[in-house]
Tab-separated table of C-alpha atoms in Angstrom:
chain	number	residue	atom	x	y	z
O	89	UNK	CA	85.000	90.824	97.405
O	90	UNK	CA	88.460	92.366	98.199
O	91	UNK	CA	89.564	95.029	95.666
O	92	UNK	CA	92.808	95.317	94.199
O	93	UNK	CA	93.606	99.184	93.883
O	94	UNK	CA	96.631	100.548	93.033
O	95	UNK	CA	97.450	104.466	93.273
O	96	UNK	CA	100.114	106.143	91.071
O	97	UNK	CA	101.133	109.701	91.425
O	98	UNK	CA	103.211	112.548	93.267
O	99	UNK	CA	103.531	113.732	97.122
O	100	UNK	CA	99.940	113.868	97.604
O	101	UNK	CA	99.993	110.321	96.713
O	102	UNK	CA	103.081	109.176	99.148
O	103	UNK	CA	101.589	110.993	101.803
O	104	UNK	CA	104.881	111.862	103.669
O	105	UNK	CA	104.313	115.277	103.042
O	106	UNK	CA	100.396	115.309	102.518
O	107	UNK	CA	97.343	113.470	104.771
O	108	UNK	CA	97.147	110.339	103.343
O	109	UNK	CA	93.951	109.910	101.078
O	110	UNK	CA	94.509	106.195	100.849
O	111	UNK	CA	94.107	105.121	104.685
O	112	UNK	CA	90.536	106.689	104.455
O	113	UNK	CA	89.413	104.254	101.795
O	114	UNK	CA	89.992	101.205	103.359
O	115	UNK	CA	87.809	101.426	105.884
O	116	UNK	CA	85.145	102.354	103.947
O	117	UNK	CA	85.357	99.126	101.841
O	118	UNK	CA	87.428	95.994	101.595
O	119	UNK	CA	90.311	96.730	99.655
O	120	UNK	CA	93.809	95.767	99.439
O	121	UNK	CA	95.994	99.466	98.245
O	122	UNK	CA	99.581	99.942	96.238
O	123	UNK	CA	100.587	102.916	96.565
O	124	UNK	CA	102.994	104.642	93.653
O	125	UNK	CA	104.010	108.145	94.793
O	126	UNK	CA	107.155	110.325	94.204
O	127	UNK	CA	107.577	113.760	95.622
O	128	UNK	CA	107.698	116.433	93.218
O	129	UNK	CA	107.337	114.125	90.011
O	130	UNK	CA	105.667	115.575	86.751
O	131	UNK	CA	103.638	113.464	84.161
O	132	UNK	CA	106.556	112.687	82.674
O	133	UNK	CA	108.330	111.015	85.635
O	134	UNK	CA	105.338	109.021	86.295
O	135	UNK	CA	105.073	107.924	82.583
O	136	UNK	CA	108.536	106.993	82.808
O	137	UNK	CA	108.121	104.185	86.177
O	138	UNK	CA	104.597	102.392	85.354
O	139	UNK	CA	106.744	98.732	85.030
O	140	UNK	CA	105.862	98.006	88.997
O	141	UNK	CA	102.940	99.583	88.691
O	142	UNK	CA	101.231	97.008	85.904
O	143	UNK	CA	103.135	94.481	87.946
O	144	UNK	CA	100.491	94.559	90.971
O	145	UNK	CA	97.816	92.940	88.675
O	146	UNK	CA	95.462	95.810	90.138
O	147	UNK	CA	91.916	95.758	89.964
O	148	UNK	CA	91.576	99.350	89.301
O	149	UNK	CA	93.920	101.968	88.944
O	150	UNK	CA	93.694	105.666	90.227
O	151	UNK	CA	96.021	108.185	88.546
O	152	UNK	CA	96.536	111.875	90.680
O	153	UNK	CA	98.876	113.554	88.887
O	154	UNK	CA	99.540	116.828	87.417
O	155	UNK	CA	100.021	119.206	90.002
O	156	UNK	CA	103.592	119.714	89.449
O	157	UNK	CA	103.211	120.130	86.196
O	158	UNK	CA	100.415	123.198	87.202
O	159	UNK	CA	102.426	124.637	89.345
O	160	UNK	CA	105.366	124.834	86.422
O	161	UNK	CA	102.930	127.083	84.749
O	162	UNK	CA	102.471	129.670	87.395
O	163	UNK	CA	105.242	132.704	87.313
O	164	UNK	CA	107.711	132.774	89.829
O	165	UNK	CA	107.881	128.644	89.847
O	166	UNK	CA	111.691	127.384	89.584
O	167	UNK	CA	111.328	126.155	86.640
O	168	UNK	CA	115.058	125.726	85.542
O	169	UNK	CA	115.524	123.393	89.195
O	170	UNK	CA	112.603	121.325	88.305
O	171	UNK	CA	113.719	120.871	85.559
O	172	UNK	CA	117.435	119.593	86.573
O	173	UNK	CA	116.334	118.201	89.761
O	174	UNK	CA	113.523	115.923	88.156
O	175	UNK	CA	115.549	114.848	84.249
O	176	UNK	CA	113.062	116.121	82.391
O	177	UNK	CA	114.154	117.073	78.998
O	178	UNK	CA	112.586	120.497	78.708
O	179	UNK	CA	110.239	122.669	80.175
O	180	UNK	CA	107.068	121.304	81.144
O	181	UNK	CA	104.048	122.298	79.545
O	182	UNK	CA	99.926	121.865	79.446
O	183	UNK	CA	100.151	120.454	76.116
O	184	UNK	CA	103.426	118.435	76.685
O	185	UNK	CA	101.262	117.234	80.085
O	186	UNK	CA	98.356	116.196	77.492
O	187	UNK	CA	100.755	114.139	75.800
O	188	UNK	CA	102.361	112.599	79.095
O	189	UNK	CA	99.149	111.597	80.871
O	190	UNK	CA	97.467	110.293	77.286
O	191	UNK	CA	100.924	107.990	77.138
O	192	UNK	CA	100.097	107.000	80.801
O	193	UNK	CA	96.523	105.685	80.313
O	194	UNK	CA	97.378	104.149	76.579
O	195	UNK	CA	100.073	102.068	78.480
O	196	UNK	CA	97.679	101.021	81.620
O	197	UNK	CA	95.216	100.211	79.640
O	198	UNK	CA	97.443	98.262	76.622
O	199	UNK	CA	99.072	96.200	79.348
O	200	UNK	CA	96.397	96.086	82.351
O	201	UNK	CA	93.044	94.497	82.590
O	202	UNK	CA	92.116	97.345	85.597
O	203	UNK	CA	89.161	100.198	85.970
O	204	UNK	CA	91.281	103.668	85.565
O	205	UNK	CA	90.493	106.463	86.623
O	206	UNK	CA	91.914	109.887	86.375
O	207	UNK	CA	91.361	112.507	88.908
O	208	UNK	CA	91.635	116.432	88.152
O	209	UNK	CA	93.819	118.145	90.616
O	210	UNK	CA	93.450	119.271	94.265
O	211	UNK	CA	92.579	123.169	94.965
O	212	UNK	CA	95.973	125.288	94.696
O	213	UNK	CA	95.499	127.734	97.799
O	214	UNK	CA	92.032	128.715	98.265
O	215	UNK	CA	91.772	131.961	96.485
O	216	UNK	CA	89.295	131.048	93.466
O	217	UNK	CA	89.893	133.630	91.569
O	218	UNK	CA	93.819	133.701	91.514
O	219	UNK	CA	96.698	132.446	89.286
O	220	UNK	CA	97.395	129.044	91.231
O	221	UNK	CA	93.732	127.756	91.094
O	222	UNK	CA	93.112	128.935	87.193
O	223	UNK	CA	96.204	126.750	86.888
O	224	UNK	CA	94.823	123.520	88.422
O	225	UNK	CA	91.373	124.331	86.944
O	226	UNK	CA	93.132	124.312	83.236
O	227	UNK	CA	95.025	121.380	83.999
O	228	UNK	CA	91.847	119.620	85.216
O	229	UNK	CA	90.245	120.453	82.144
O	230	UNK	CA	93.198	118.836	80.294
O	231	UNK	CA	93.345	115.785	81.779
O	232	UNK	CA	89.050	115.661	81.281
O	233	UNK	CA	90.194	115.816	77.774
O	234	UNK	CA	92.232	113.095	78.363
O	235	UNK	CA	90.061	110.815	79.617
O	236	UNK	CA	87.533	111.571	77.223
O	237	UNK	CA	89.911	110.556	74.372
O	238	UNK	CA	91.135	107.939	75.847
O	239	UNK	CA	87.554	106.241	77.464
O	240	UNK	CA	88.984	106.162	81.070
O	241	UNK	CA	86.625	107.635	84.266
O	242	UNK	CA	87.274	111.454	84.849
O	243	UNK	CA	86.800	111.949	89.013
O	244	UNK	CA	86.012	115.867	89.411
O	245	UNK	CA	88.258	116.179	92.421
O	246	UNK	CA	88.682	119.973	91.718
O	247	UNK	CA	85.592	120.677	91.294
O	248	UNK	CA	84.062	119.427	94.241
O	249	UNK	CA	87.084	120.799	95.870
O	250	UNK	CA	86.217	124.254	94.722
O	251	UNK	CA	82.733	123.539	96.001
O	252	UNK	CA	84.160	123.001	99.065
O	253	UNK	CA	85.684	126.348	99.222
O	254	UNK	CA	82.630	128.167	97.912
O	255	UNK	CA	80.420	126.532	100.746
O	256	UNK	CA	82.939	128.156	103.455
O	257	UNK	CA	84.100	131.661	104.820
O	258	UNK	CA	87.216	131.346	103.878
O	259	UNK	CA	90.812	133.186	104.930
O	260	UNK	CA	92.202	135.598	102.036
O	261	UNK	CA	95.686	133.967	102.596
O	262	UNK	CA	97.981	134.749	99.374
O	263	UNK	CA	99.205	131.691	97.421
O	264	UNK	CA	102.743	130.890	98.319
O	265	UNK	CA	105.134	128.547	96.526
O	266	UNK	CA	106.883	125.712	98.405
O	267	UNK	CA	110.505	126.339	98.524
O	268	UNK	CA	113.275	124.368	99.462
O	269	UNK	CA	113.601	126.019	102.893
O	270	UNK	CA	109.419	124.977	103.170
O	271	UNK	CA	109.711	121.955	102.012
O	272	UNK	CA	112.567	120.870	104.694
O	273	UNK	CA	110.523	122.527	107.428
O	274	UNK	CA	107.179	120.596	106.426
O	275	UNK	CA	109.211	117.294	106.273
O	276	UNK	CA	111.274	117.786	109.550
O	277	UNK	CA	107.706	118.879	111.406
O	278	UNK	CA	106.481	115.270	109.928
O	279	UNK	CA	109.338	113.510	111.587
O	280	UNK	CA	108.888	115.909	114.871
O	281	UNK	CA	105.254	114.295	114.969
O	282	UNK	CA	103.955	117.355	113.893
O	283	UNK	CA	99.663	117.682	113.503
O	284	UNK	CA	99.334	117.806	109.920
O	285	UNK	CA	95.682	119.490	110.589
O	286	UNK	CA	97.149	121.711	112.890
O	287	UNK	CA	99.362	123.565	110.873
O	288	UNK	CA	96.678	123.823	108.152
O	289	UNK	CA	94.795	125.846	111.218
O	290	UNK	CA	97.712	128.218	112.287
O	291	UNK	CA	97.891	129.305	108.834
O	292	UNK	CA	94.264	129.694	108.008
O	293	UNK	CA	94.291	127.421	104.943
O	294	UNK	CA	90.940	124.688	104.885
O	295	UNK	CA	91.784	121.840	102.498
O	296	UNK	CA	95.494	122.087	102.529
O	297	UNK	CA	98.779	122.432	105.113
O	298	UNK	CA	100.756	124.492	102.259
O	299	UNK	CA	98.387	125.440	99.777
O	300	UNK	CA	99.136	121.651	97.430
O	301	UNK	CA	99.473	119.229	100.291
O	302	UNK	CA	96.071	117.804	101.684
O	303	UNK	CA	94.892	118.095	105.736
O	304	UNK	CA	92.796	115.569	106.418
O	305	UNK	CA	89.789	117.549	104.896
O	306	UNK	CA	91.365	117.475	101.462
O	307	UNK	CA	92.695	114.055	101.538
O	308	UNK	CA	89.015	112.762	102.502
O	309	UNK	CA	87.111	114.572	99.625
O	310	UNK	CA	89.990	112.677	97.178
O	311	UNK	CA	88.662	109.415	99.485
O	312	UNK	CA	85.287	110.054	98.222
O	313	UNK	CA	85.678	110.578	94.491
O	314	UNK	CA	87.470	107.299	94.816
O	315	UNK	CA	85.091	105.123	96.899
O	316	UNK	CA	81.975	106.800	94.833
O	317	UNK	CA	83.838	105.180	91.389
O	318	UNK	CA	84.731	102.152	92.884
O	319	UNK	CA	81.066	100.933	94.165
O	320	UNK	CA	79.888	102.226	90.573
């Protein structure tokens, strides 16, 4: 039988900026995919565009969201451009994410009959022991907490991420933030054809092309958390 799967989130999600995570999964089972991603949004923004999303009658829904939200919490983020460039109406914060992602699955699962399932964020950079990935591991925990509360499926996507990383020899390379500048450069190397996996290798980096958007090694190990939960 055909699954109906939608997928709500951020970049990773749209995959214009990222290796898409969704083209992986449909060839490892019959499935029919929407896809619900908006570059750069928070919990918040997501919270605030579900309408289409309970529209597609899904199956099962996968939620990947909260990166933006990490990064917010690391210093040296622009916090006062996120803020104007995505409405939000203050700051973001963990416990203000809490509150966004609990709305998120009380409205999926008020006004869907679908399987959810929340994932805890991708690796940010590769150092373990640095800033950026405390953020996304505190952040994961949160939204474990969430789906906890809320009786939803918790995918350990960071974890098995940071497995990942563990298991390799990997480069020292520093954390850096995506700027504007980066951002435009990524995006124009997309529309130059640019090797997604490529780039990850001229900079050293293993699951990622920037340190938050997936190479195809990242995107597949978010493929597998979501195949394993789907043939549960």
């Amino acid at each position: 039988m055909t699954v109906r799967l939608t997928c709500i989130g951020d970049s990773l999600t749209r995959a214009q900026l990222s290796v898409d995570y969704i083209a992986p999964l449909t060839r490892r089972q019959p499935l029919t995919v929407e896809r619900f991603g908006v570059n750069g949004d928070f919990a918040y923004n997501l919270l605030r565009r579900l309408d289409p999303v309970i529209a597609t009658r899904a199956d099962a829904i996968t939620v990947l969201i909260g990166t933006n939200d990490a990064r917010a919490s690391i210093p040296g983020y622009p916090t006062a451009k996120a803020v104007k460039r995505k409405g939000l109406p203050h700051a973001p914060s963990r416990s203000w994410f809490a509150d966004c992602l609990e709305a998120i699955v009380k409205r999926l699962r008020r006004d869907t009959d679908a399987r959810i399932a929340l994932l805890s964020l991708p690796a940010l950079g590769q150092i373990l022991d640095a800033t950026p990935m405390r953020a996304a591991a505190d952040y994961s925990a949160t939204i474990a907490e969430v789906a906890a509360a809320t009786g939803v499926a918790y995918l350990p996507l960071h974890e098995r991420q940071v497995d990942e990383l563990r298991s390799r020899r990997v480069a020292p390379v520093p954390y850096r933030e995506l700027t504007p500048a980066g951002y435009l450069g990524m995006l124009t190397q997309r529309c130059l054809g640019r090797d997604l996996d490529e780039i990850a290798r001229r900079r050293r980096l293993e699951l990622t092309t920037d340190h938050i958007h997936q190479n195809s090694q990242g995107a597949a190990l978010i493929a597998e958390q979501i195949d394993a939960w789907l043939r549960r």
